[in-house]
Each structure stands twice: as structure tokens, then as C-alpha cells.
Coordinates of N, CA and C in Angstrom, one line a residue:
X1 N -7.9 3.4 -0.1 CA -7.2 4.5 0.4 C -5.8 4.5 -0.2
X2 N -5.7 5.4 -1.0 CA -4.0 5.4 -1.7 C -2.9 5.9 -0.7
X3 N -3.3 6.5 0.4 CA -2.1 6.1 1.3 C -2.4 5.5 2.0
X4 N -3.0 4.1 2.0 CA -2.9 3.1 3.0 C -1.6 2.5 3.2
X5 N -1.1 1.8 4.2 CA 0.3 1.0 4.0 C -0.1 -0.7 4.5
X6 N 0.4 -1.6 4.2 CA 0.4 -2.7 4.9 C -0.1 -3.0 6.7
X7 N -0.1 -1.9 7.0 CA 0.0 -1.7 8.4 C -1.4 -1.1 8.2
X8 N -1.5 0.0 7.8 CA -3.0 1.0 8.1 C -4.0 0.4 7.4
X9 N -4.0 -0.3 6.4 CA -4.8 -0.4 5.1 C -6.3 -1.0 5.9
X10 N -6.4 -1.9 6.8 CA -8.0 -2.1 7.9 C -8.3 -1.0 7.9
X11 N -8.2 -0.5 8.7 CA -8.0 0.7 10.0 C -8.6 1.9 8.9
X12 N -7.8 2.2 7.9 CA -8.4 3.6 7.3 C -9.6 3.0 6.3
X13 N -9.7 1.5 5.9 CA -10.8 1.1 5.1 C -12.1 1.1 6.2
X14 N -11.9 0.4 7.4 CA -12.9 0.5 8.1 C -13.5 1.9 8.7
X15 N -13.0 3.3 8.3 CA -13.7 4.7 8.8 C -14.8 4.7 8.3
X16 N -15.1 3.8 7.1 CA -16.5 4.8 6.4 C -17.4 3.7 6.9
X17 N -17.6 2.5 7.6 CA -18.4 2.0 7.8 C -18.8 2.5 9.8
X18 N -17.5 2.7 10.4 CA -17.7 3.7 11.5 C -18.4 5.1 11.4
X19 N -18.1 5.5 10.4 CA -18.4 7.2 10.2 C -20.3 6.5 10.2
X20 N -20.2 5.7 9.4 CA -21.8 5.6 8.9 C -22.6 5.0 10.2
X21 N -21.9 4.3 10.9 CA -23.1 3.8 12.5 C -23.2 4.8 13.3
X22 N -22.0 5.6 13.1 CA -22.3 6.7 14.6 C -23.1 7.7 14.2
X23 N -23.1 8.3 12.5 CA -24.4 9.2 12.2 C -25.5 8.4 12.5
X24 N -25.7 7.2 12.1 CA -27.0 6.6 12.6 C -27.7 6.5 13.8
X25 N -26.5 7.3 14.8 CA -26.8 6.9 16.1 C -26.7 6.1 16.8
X26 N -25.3 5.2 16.9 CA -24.8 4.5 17.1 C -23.1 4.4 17.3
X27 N -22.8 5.0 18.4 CA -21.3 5.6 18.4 C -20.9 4.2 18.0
X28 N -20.2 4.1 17.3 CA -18.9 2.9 16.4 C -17.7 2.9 17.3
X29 N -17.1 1.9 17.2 CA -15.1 1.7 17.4 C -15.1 0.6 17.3
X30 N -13.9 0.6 16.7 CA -12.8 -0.3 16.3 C -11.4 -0.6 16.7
X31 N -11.3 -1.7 17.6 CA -9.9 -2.0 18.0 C -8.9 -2.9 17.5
X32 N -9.5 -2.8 16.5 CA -8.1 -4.2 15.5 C -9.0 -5.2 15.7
X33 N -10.1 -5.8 16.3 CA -10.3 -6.9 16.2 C -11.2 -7.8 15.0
X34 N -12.0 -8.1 14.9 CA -12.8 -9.2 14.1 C -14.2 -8.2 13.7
X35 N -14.3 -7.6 15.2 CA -16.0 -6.7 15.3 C -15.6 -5.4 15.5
X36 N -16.5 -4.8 15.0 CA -16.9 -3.0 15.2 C -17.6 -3.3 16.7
X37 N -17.4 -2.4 17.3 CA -18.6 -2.1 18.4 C -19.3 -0.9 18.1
X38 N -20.7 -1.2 18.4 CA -21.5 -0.4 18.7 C -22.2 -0.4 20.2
X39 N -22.6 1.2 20.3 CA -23.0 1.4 21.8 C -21.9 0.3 22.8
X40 N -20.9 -0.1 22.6 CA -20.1 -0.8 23.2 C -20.4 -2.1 23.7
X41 N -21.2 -2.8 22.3 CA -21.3 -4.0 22.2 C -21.0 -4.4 20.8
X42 N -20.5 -5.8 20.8 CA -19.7 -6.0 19.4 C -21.1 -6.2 18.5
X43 N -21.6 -5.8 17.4 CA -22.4 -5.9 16.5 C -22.5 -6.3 15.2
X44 N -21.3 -5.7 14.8 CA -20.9 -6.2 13.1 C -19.7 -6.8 12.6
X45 N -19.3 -8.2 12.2 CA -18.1 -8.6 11.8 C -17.6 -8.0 10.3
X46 N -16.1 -7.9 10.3 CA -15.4 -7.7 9.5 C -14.5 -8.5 8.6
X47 N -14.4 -8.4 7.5 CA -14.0 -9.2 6.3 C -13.3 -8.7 5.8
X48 N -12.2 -9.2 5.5 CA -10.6 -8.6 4.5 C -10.7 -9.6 3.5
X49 N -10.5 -9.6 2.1 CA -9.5 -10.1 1.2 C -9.0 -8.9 0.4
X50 N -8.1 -9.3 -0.1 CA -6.8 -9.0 -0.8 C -6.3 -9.4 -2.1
X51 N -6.8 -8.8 -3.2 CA -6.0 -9.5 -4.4 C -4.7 -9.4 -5.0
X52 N -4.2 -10.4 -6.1 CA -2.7 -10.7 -5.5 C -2.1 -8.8 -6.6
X53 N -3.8 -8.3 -7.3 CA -3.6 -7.0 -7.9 C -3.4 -6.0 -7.3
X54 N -3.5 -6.1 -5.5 CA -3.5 -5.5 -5.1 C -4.8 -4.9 -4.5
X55 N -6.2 -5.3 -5.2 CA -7.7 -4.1 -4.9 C -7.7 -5.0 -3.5
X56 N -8.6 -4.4 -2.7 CA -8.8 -4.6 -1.7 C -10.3 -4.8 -0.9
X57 N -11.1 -6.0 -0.8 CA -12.6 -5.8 -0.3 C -12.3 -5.9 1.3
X58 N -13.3 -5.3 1.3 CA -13.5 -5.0 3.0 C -15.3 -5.0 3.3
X59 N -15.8 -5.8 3.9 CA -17.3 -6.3 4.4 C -17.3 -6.1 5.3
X60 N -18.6 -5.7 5.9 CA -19.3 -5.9 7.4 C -20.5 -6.2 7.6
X61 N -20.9 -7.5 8.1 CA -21.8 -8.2 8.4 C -22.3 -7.8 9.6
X62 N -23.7 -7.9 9.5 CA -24.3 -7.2 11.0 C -25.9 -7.9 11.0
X63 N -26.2 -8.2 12.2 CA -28.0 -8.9 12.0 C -28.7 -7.8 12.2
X64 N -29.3 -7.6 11.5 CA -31.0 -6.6 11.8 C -31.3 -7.1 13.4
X65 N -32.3 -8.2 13.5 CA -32.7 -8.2 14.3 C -32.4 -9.5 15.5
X66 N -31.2 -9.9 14.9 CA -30.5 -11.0 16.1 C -28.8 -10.7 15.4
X67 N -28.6 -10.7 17.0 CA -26.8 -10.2 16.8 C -26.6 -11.9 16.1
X68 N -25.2 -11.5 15.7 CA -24.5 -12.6 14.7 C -23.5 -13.7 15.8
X69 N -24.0 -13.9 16.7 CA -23.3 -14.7 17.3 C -24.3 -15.9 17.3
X70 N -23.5 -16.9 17.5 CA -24.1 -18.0 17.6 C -24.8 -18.5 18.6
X71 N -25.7 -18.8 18.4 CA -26.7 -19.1 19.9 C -25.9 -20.5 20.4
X72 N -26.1 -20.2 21.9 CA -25.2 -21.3 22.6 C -25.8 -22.7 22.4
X73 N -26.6 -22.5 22.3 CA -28.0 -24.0 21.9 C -27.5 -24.8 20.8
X74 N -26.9 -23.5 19.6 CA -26.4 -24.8 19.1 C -24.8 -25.0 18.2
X75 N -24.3 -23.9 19.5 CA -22.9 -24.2 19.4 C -22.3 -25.2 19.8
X76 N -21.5 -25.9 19.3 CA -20.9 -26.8 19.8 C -19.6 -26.8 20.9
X77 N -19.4 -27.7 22.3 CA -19.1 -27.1 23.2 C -18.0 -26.8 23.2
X78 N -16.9 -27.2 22.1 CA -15.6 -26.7 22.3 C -16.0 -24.7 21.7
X79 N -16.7 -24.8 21.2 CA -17.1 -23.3 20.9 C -17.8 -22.1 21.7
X80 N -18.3 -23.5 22.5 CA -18.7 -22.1 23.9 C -18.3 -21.9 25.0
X81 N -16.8 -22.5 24.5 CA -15.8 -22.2 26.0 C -14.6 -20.9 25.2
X82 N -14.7 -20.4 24.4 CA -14.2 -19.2 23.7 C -15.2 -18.3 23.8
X83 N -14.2 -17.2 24.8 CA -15.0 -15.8 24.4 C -14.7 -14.8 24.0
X84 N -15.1 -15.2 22.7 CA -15.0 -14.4 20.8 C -15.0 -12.6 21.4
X85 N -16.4 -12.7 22.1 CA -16.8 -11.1 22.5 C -16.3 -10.5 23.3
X86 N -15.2 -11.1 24.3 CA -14.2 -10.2 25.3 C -15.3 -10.0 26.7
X87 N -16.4 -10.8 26.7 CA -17.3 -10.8 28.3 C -18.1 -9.8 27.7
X88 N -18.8 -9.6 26.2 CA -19.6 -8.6 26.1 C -20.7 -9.6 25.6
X89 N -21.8 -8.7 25.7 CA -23.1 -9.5 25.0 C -23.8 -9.0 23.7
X90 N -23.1 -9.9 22.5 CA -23.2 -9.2 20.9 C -24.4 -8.3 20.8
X91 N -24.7 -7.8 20.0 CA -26.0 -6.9 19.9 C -26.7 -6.9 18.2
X92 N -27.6 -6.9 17.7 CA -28.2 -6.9 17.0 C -28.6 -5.3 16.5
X93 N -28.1 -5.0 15.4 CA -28.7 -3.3 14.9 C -29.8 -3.2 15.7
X94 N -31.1 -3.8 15.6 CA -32.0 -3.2 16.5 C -31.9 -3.0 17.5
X95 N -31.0 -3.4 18.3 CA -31.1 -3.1 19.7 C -30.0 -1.9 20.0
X96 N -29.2 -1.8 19.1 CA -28.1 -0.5 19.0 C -28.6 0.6 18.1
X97 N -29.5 0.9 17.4 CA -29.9 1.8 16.7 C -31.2 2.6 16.8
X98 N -31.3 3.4 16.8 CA -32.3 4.3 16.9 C -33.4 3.4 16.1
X99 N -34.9 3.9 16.8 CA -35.8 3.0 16.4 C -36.3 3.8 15.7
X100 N -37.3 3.1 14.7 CA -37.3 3.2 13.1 C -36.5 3.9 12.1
X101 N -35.2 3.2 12.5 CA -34.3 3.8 11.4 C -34.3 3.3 10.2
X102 N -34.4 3.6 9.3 CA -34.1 3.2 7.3 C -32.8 2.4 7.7
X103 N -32.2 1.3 6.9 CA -31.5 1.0 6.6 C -31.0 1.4 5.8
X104 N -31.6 2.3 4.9 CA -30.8 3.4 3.6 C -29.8 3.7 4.4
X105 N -30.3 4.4 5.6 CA -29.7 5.8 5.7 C -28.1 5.2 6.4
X106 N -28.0 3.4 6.7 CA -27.2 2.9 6.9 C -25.6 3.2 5.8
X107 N -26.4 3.0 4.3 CA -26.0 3.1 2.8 C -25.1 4.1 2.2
X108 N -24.1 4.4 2.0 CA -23.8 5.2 1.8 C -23.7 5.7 0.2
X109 N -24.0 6.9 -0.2 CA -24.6 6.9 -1.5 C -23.9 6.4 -2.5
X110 N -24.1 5.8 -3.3 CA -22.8 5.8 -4.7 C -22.0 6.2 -5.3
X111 N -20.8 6.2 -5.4 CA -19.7 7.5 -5.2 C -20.2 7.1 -7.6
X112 N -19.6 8.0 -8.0 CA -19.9 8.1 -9.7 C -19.1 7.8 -10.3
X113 N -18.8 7.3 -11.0 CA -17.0 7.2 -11.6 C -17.0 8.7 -12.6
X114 N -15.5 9.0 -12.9 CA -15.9 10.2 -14.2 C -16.1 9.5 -15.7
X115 N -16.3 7.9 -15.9 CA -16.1 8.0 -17.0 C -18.3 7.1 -17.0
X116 N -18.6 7.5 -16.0 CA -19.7 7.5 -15.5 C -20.9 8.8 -16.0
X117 N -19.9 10.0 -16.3 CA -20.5 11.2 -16.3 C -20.8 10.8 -18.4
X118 N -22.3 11.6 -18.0 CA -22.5 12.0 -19.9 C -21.9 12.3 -20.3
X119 N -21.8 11.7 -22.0 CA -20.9 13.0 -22.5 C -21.5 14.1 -23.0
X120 N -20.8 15.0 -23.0 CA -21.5 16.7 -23.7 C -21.1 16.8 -24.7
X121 N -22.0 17.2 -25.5 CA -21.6 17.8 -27.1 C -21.7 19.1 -27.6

């Protein structure tokens, strides 16, 4: 986002992966933290780096069919006295998403570059 600033640059990178759960049917939000919520359970973690060029990746990891939290069984106990999820219970895409949904339709299509386009003669 070319007007991102130091401050917004999350926040406006993470709209297109919100934009894309809630058409799936799955209202999204985002409060500054670690996870996206869906249906108002945290679902998908979020990933920043930063090159010193400036480009910027931004990831979101999400389980198909077991949310990405660690099972208490074999967390270790200083780990399951932190609660990461704010008293929620993580969720798994399948359990937040319309049933038989494509994962495509998760995908958002491939944007082209112009120097991508044929040339014409």
C-alpha cells in the first residue's frame, strides 16, 4: 500500500485477507493483535517481516481442519497458563466457513504485472 505509514502499514496490508474471509462467509476482524477473527473466534495467525528495502511480507496461517492452537496435551505448562486467545476458543476454517467451500475461492486471483502483458506488433 503506497500510502501506508509506519503506523497503518498492518492494518491496510491485512484488508485483503479480511475482505477475502468475510466474502467466504465468514465475517473477519482485526484488532491489532497476532489473529484475525472469524465468526468471532481467533482463526488465522498473522506474520510481518520487513526488508531493510523496505518491501513488506505479510502471511496468514489458518488450519483447514484443526484451529492452530496448540493442543493443551502437549503444551507445555508454563504455556497453558497464557491466554494467547483472550478466553476464546481458536477455530479451525471448517468450523468458521461455509460447508463445502473451495479453498480457491479463499485465493485471490493474480494481480498481472504490465511488463507481464504480450507484446503487440
Amino acid at each position: 500500500m503506497p500510502d501506508a505509514t509506519a503506523r497503518t502499514l498492518l492494518n491496510r496490508n491485512v484488508r485483503g485477507f479480511l475482505n477475502r474471509f468475510s466474502r467466504a462467509g465468514a465475517p473477519a476482524h482485526y484488532f491489532g493483535r497476532e489473529w484475525i477473527s472469524l465468526q468471532h473466534r481467533p482463526a488465522a495467525l498473522r506474520g510481518l517481516d520487513a526488508a531493510p528495502d523496505g518491501a513488506v511480507l505479510v502471511e496468514v496461517f489458518a488450519g483447514l481442519d484443526a484451529a492452530l492452537a496448540i493442543p493443551p496435551e502437549l503444551a507445555a505448562p508454563d504455556e497453558r497458563v497464557i491466554d494467547r486467545w483472550l478466553g476464546k476458543v481458536p477455530a479451525a476454517l471448517s468450523d468458521v466457513l461455509p460447508a463445502r467451500l473451495s479453498l480457491d475461492a479463499l485465493a485471490p486471483a493474480p494481480r498481472r504485472r504490465a511488463d507481464d502483458d504480450p507484446v503487440r506488433v
